[in-house]
Short mmCIF file of C-alpha atoms in Angstrom, two decimals:
data_model
loop_
_atom_site.label_atom_id
_atom_site.label_comp_id
_atom_site.label_asym_id
_atom_site.label_seq_id
_atom_site.Cartn_x
_atom_site.Cartn_y
_atom_site.Cartn_z
CA PHE F 17 -0.03 -0.03 0.00
CA SER F 18 3.04 2.36 -0.43
CA GLY F 19 2.27 5.73 -1.97
CA ASP F 20 5.70 6.03 -3.55
CA LEU F 21 5.26 6.55 -7.34
CA THR F 22 8.71 5.28 -8.13
CA GLU F 23 8.06 1.81 -6.42
CA ARG F 24 7.51 -0.73 -9.22
CA TYR F 25 4.58 -2.68 -7.92
CA THR F 26 2.17 -1.56 -5.16
CA PHE F 27 -1.47 -2.06 -4.58
CA TRP F 28 -2.37 1.49 -5.75
CA ASN F 29 -0.45 1.42 -9.04
CA SER F 30 -1.65 -2.24 -9.74
CA PHE F 31 -5.20 -1.11 -9.06
CA ALA F 32 -4.73 2.02 -11.33
CA TYR F 33 -3.15 0.14 -14.08
CA GLY F 34 -5.96 -2.55 -13.97
CA PHE F 35 -8.65 0.00 -14.01
CA THR F 36 -7.30 1.96 -16.83
CA PHE F 37 -6.30 -0.98 -18.89
CA TRP F 38 -9.46 -2.82 -18.98
CA LEU F 39 -11.37 0.37 -19.44
CA LEU F 40 -9.55 1.24 -22.58
CA LEU F 41 -9.53 -2.39 -23.65
CA TYR F 42 -13.30 -2.76 -23.51
CA GLY F 43 -14.18 0.85 -24.15
CA THR F 44 -11.99 1.98 -26.96
CA ASN F 45 -10.08 -0.89 -28.40
CA GLN F 46 -10.67 -1.49 -31.95
CA SER F 47 -10.51 -5.29 -31.79
CA THR F 48 -13.07 -5.35 -28.81
CA ILE F 49 -15.31 -2.91 -30.56
CA GLN F 50 -15.21 -4.87 -33.84
CA ARG F 51 -16.37 -7.92 -31.94
CA PHE F 52 -19.36 -5.99 -30.35
CA LEU F 53 -20.33 -4.73 -33.85
CA SER F 54 -20.32 -8.44 -35.30
CA VAL F 55 -23.06 -9.55 -32.92
CA GLY F 56 -25.87 -7.62 -34.82
CA ASN F 57 -27.30 -4.93 -32.49
CA LEU F 58 -26.71 -2.84 -29.25
CA LYS F 59 -28.60 -5.30 -27.02
CA LYS F 60 -26.70 -8.40 -28.22
CA ALA F 61 -23.42 -6.26 -27.69
CA GLN F 62 -24.37 -5.31 -24.26
CA GLN F 63 -25.21 -9.08 -23.42
CA ALA F 64 -21.72 -10.17 -24.80
CA LEU F 65 -20.09 -7.75 -22.72
CA ILE F 66 -21.93 -8.83 -19.41
CA LEU F 67 -21.34 -12.29 -20.32
CA SER F 68 -17.56 -11.97 -20.69
CA ILE F 69 -17.14 -10.53 -17.24
CA PRO F 70 -17.19 -13.84 -15.47
CA PHE F 71 -14.67 -15.37 -18.01
CA LEU F 72 -12.42 -12.30 -17.41
CA MET F 73 -12.66 -12.67 -13.67
CA CYS F 74 -11.70 -16.32 -13.89
CA PHE F 75 -8.90 -15.45 -16.18
CA ALA F 76 -7.55 -12.81 -13.59
CA VAL F 77 -7.95 -15.30 -10.71
CA PHE F 78 -6.10 -18.05 -12.41
CA THR F 79 -3.23 -15.61 -13.58
CA LEU F 80 -2.78 -14.49 -10.01
CA TRP F 81 -2.99 -18.17 -8.78
CA ASP F 82 -0.11 -19.04 -11.22
CA GLY F 83 2.04 -16.50 -9.29
CA ILE F 84 1.02 -17.83 -5.90
CA ALA F 85 1.90 -21.40 -7.12
CA LEU F 86 5.22 -20.44 -8.42
CA TYR F 87 5.84 -18.70 -5.21
CA ALA F 88 4.94 -21.61 -3.17
CA LEU F 89 6.96 -23.93 -5.41
CA PHE F 90 10.22 -21.93 -5.15
CA HIS F 91 9.78 -20.08 -1.93
CA ASP F 92 12.95 -21.61 -0.57
CA CYS F 93 14.92 -21.95 -3.69
CA ASP F 94 14.52 -18.97 -5.93
CA PRO F 95 15.58 -19.73 -9.55
CA MET F 96 16.62 -16.23 -9.97
CA GLU F 97 19.51 -16.67 -7.33
CA ASP F 98 19.97 -20.45 -7.69
CA GLU F 99 23.56 -20.78 -9.29
CA ARG F 100 22.59 -24.09 -11.10
CA VAL F 101 19.66 -22.18 -12.87
CA LYS F 102 20.27 -18.49 -12.66
CA LEU F 103 17.27 -17.10 -14.57
CA ARG F 104 17.86 -13.61 -15.89
CA SER F 105 14.44 -12.39 -16.03
CA ALA F 106 11.12 -13.01 -13.89
CA ASP F 107 9.46 -13.71 -17.32
CA GLN F 108 11.31 -16.98 -17.38
CA LEU F 109 9.74 -18.21 -14.14
CA MET F 110 6.57 -19.43 -15.68
CA PRO F 111 8.26 -21.65 -18.37
CA TYR F 112 10.74 -22.83 -15.98
CA GLY F 113 7.94 -23.96 -13.58
CA ILE F 114 6.27 -25.87 -16.33
CA LEU F 115 9.62 -27.58 -16.93
CA TYR F 116 10.20 -28.29 -13.39
CA ILE F 117 6.70 -29.80 -12.73
CA PHE F 118 6.02 -31.42 -16.01
CA GLY F 119 9.44 -31.98 -17.29
CA ASN F 120 9.31 -35.76 -16.78
CA ILE F 121 6.09 -36.32 -18.50
CA PRO F 122 6.19 -36.54 -22.28
CA GLY F 123 3.99 -34.09 -24.20
CA ILE F 124 2.57 -32.01 -21.33
CA THR F 125 5.19 -29.36 -21.53
CA GLY F 126 4.72 -28.88 -25.06
CA LEU F 127 0.98 -28.68 -24.66
CA CYS F 128 1.29 -26.04 -22.17
CA ILE F 129 3.53 -23.91 -24.27
CA ALA F 130 1.09 -24.63 -27.30
CA GLY F 131 -1.69 -23.13 -25.18
CA VAL F 132 0.29 -20.00 -24.47
CA PHE F 133 1.08 -19.53 -28.16
CA SER F 134 -2.40 -20.39 -29.20
CA ALA F 135 -3.89 -17.50 -27.09
CA SER F 136 -1.46 -14.98 -28.04
CA LEU F 137 -1.81 -15.79 -31.76
CA GLY F 138 -5.71 -15.42 -31.38
CA ALA F 139 -5.18 -12.06 -29.83
CA LEU F 140 -2.73 -10.78 -32.46
CA SER F 141 -4.90 -12.19 -35.35
CA SER F 142 -7.67 -9.85 -34.23
CA ALA F 143 -5.24 -6.91 -33.80
CA VAL F 144 -3.78 -7.35 -37.29
CA ASN F 145 -7.30 -7.63 -38.92
CA ALA F 146 -8.37 -4.51 -36.97
CA LEU F 147 -5.37 -2.42 -38.32
CA ALA F 148 -5.92 -3.78 -41.79
CA ASN F 149 -9.62 -2.77 -41.70
CA ILE F 150 -9.04 0.68 -40.23
CA THR F 151 -6.24 1.40 -42.78
CA VAL F 152 -8.58 0.46 -45.77
CA GLU F 153 -11.78 2.10 -44.46
CA ASP F 154 -10.33 5.28 -43.09
CA PHE F 155 -7.10 6.03 -44.99
CA ILE F 156 -7.48 4.43 -48.51
CA LYS F 157 -11.27 4.41 -49.37
CA PRO F 158 -11.96 8.13 -48.91
CA PHE F 159 -9.46 8.98 -51.52
CA CYS F 160 -10.93 9.53 -54.93
CA CYS F 161 -8.48 7.40 -56.92
CA PHE F 162 -9.67 4.35 -54.92
CA LYS F 163 -13.34 4.90 -54.79
CA LYS F 164 -13.82 2.90 -57.97
CA ILE F 165 -11.73 -0.06 -56.91
CA SER F 166 -13.69 -3.21 -56.68
CA ASP F 167 -14.26 -4.99 -53.32
CA THR F 168 -12.02 -7.89 -54.35
CA TRP F 169 -9.01 -5.55 -54.86
CA MET F 170 -9.75 -3.91 -51.45
CA THR F 171 -9.63 -7.39 -50.00
CA PHE F 172 -6.41 -7.98 -51.69
CA ILE F 173 -5.03 -4.65 -50.32
CA ALA F 174 -6.25 -5.52 -46.82
CA LYS F 175 -4.36 -8.76 -46.92
CA LEU F 176 -1.20 -7.09 -47.99
CA LEU F 177 -1.58 -4.69 -45.12
CA ALA F 178 -2.06 -7.48 -42.83
CA VAL F 179 1.15 -8.93 -44.05
CA GLY F 180 2.94 -5.69 -43.47
CA TYR F 181 1.44 -5.03 -40.00
CA THR F 182 2.64 -8.58 -39.04
CA GLY F 183 6.19 -7.78 -39.90
CA LEU F 184 5.94 -4.62 -38.04
CA ILE F 185 4.73 -6.42 -35.02
CA LEU F 186 7.69 -8.93 -35.36
CA LEU F 187 10.08 -5.79 -35.30
CA MET F 188 8.21 -4.55 -32.31
CA ALA F 189 8.77 -7.89 -30.54
CA LEU F 190 12.52 -7.79 -31.21
CA VAL F 191 12.47 -4.35 -29.62
CA ALA F 192 10.42 -5.59 -26.71
CA SER F 193 12.96 -8.29 -25.96
CA SER F 194 15.34 -5.74 -24.71
CA PHE F 195 13.01 -4.45 -21.98
CA ARG F 196 13.29 -5.82 -18.45
CA SER F 197 9.90 -7.71 -18.57
CA ILE F 198 7.37 -8.46 -21.06
CA LEU F 199 4.62 -6.63 -19.18
CA GLU F 200 6.66 -3.54 -19.18
CA ALA F 201 7.21 -3.53 -22.82
CA ALA F 202 3.51 -4.39 -23.69
CA THR F 203 2.29 -1.51 -21.34
CA ILE F 204 4.78 1.08 -22.81
CA VAL F 205 4.22 0.18 -26.49
CA TYR F 206 0.59 -0.57 -26.38
CA CYS F 207 -0.79 1.91 -23.82
CA MET F 208 1.31 4.70 -25.42
CA ILE F 209 -1.49 5.31 -28.04
CA THR F 210 -4.63 3.61 -26.51
CA ALA F 211 -4.36 5.42 -23.24
CA PRO F 212 -4.43 8.94 -24.73
CA ILE F 213 -7.18 7.71 -27.09
CA LEU F 214 -9.18 6.72 -23.80
CA GLY F 215 -8.63 10.23 -22.59
CA MET F 216 -9.87 11.68 -25.88
CA TYR F 217 -13.13 9.55 -25.69
CA LEU F 218 -13.70 10.45 -22.03
CA LEU F 219 -13.20 14.18 -22.98
CA GLY F 220 -15.85 13.91 -25.65
CA MET F 221 -18.37 12.09 -23.36
CA PHE F 222 -18.25 14.06 -20.29
CA THR F 223 -17.63 17.77 -21.59
CA THR F 224 -19.29 19.90 -23.91
CA THR F 225 -16.28 22.21 -24.30
CA ALA F 226 -14.20 19.80 -26.21
CA ASN F 227 -13.64 20.45 -29.94
CA GLU F 228 -11.45 18.88 -32.60
CA GLN F 229 -8.43 21.04 -32.34
CA GLY F 230 -8.13 21.01 -28.54
CA THR F 231 -8.79 17.38 -28.27
CA LEU F 232 -6.09 16.71 -30.92
CA ILE F 233 -3.59 18.93 -28.81
CA GLY F 234 -4.46 16.89 -25.69
CA LEU F 235 -4.01 13.62 -27.60
CA LEU F 236 -0.55 14.63 -28.90
CA MET F 237 0.46 15.85 -25.43
CA GLY F 238 -0.59 12.58 -23.93
CA VAL F 239 1.28 10.58 -26.36
CA THR F 240 4.37 12.69 -26.25
CA LEU F 241 4.62 12.82 -22.48
CA TYR F 242 3.91 8.95 -22.17
CA ALA F 243 6.62 8.10 -24.67
CA TRP F 244 9.03 10.42 -22.92
CA ALA F 245 8.57 8.82 -19.55
CA GLY F 246 8.13 5.28 -20.86
CA PHE F 247 11.17 5.18 -23.15
CA GLY F 248 13.23 7.33 -20.77
CA ASN F 249 12.65 4.64 -18.11
CA TYR F 250 13.60 1.83 -20.59
CA ILE F 251 16.80 3.79 -21.66
CA THR F 252 17.98 4.61 -17.96
CA LYS F 253 16.76 1.55 -16.31
CA PRO F 254 16.73 2.77 -12.73
CA GLU F 255 17.17 0.36 -10.00
CA ILE F 256 14.30 -1.83 -9.05
CA THR F 257 13.76 -2.86 -5.29
CA THR F 258 12.72 -6.67 -5.14
CA LEU F 259 11.57 -8.76 -2.31
CA PRO F 260 14.01 -10.86 -0.44
CA ARG F 261 14.99 -14.01 -2.17
CA ASN F 262 15.69 -17.42 -0.37
CA THR F 263 17.94 -20.24 -1.51
CA THR F 264 18.30 -22.24 1.74
CA GLY F 265 16.39 -25.13 0.22
CA CYS F 266 18.38 -25.39 -3.03
CA HIS F 267 20.73 -27.97 -1.84
CA THR F 268 18.00 -30.36 -0.87
CA ASN F 269 16.06 -30.26 -4.10
CA SER F 270 17.44 -32.67 -6.47
CA SER F 271 14.80 -31.84 -9.26
CA VAL F 272 16.52 -28.76 -10.19
CA ASP F 273 19.67 -30.59 -11.18
CA LEU F 274 17.82 -32.64 -13.68
CA LEU F 275 16.45 -29.52 -15.41
CA SER F 276 19.30 -27.09 -14.92
CA VAL F 277 21.21 -28.07 -18.01
CA SER F 278 18.25 -28.20 -20.47
CA THR F 279 16.87 -25.05 -18.91
CA GLU F 280 20.24 -23.02 -19.36
CA ALA F 281 20.54 -24.14 -22.78
CA ILE F 282 16.87 -23.19 -23.89
CA VAL F 283 15.71 -20.47 -21.70
CA ILE F 284 18.78 -18.51 -20.39
CA GLU F 285 21.61 -18.40 -22.85
CA ASN F 286 19.44 -16.93 -25.66
CA VAL F 287 18.35 -14.03 -23.41
CA PRO F 288 20.39 -10.73 -23.88
CA GLU F 289 22.19 -9.16 -20.93
CA VAL F 290 19.93 -6.07 -20.94
CA LEU F 291 17.17 -8.12 -18.99
CA HIS F 292 19.01 -7.69 -15.65
CA LEU F 293 16.38 -6.54 -13.06
CA THR F 294 18.48 -4.30 -11.03
CA ARG F 295 21.22 -1.60 -11.47
CA ASP F 296 23.63 -0.53 -8.61
CA GLU F 297 24.16 3.06 -9.75
CA GLU F 298 21.14 5.37 -10.62
CA SER F 299 22.52 8.65 -9.63
CA GLY F 300 21.61 11.59 -12.05
CA ILE F 301 18.51 9.81 -13.49
CA PHE F 302 15.68 12.29 -13.93
CA THR F 303 12.63 11.72 -11.45
CA VAL F 304 10.24 11.17 -14.26
CA TYR F 305 12.20 8.24 -15.62
CA LYS F 306 11.99 6.47 -12.15
CA LEU F 307 8.08 6.47 -12.23
CA SER F 308 6.63 3.03 -12.21
CA TYR F 309 5.37 2.13 -15.70
CA MET F 310 2.28 1.03 -13.88
CA TRP F 311 1.22 4.78 -13.34
CA LEU F 312 1.92 5.74 -17.03
CA PRO F 313 -1.46 4.71 -18.49
CA LEU F 314 -3.62 6.62 -15.88
CA PHE F 315 -1.21 9.69 -15.97
CA SER F 316 -1.61 9.71 -19.90
CA VAL F 317 -5.35 9.69 -19.71
CA VAL F 318 -5.42 12.40 -17.09
CA ILE F 319 -3.00 14.65 -19.07
CA THR F 320 -4.95 14.03 -22.20
CA LEU F 321 -8.15 15.03 -20.56
CA VAL F 322 -6.59 18.31 -18.72
CA VAL F 323 -4.65 19.47 -21.69
CA GLY F 324 -7.48 18.68 -24.20
CA TYR F 325 -10.22 20.55 -21.92
CA VAL F 326 -7.99 23.69 -21.42
CA ALA F 327 -6.94 23.79 -25.05
CA SER F 328 -10.57 23.49 -26.12
CA SER F 329 -11.65 26.21 -23.69
CA LEU F 330 -8.98 28.68 -24.98
CA LEU F 331 -9.74 27.93 -28.66
CA LYS F 332 -13.46 28.20 -27.88
CA TYR F 333 -13.01 31.49 -26.05
CA LYS F 334 -10.88 32.85 -28.96
CA TRP F 335 -13.28 31.90 -31.63
CA THR F 336 -16.10 33.31 -29.43
CA SER F 337 -14.29 36.60 -29.05
CA ASN F 338 -13.72 36.86 -32.73
CA ASP F 339 -17.20 36.22 -33.74
CA ASN F 340 -18.47 38.53 -31.15
CA THR F 341 -16.22 41.07 -32.49
CA GLY F 342 -17.37 40.64 -36.12
CA LEU F 343 -21.08 40.87 -34.81
CA GLU F 344 -20.51 44.03 -33.05
CA ARG F 345 -18.86 45.71 -36.00
CA ASN F 346 -21.71 44.69 -38.33
CA ASN F 347 -24.16 46.33 -35.82
CA PHE F 348 -22.61 49.61 -36.43
CA PRO F 349 -22.82 51.45 -39.80
CA ASN F 350 -19.55 52.74 -41.42
CA SER F 351 -18.85 56.30 -42.04
CA GLU F 352 -20.09 56.22 -45.69
CA ASP F 353 -23.28 54.74 -44.74
CA SER F 354 -23.71 57.38 -42.17
CA GLU F 355 -23.22 60.18 -44.53
CA VAL F 356 -25.77 58.77 -47.05
CA ARG F 357 -28.40 58.53 -44.38
CA LEU F 358 -27.78 62.04 -43.09
#
């Protein structure tokens, strides 16, 4: 329950991150909205949203349970500190736990890994499809030179765009591999755009002052500051305080010896050195770069709201002043008209 904004994981930043992430995922994410639109009408979309809540809660509970199970399994022999294993990233705990538990059962390890990949590929396919459709509908069809193209050619163009976006996602995956955790990489890259978009929607929903120019200024400010703080944290890599780690039970655990060789060959040696979780020296690092990345989505939404509202108010006041000035001038006849009337 610490209120320190630089502490990586606390109750408050976890709550803020979860609230903001699921709000933008179910409220403004194109893949989700695309699914809602496919059911036919508003009532069915609302029913689909309500029915998805129990499954989402089960998913969250099982995810948290995985972490508790891993802690119970390695509470006295942390693989991050065990010299025979020496994992370099906390992201490796889950696959190592699968190897540790099911390594002696043929096929189970592959089944677990296949389940993880199938879930991720399902989400990626929806995202690629949404990106291709948005590009075709909003950026290609409106141009006059593309209005006469048949639907067959538009479908072909959408498929080419899907291939291009897939290649871009692969490049982003290579960049994400240099982050200290997968969750950090996903949050910084994904929420850098989606969080300000959520702020833009909220600005339009709850205020009547918002206008196009002011909202665009707020959106750009939210994206810029988010990218500055997020990638600044990625470049400087400030020190992360972790919980105490225990290795007193490692010498009594013989199962680790059976898996240490294969795990080092498969999981550890292919991980770059930049995934170290701590850094001894962080003097001179700007305070903004030390902020926990869990706060960044919420801060970006708030910045977009505030800047967008202020900019819209100022622009609206300027336009209103100009319009009033013009009306006042029209109410008074010029000198030539006055002379004629006289």
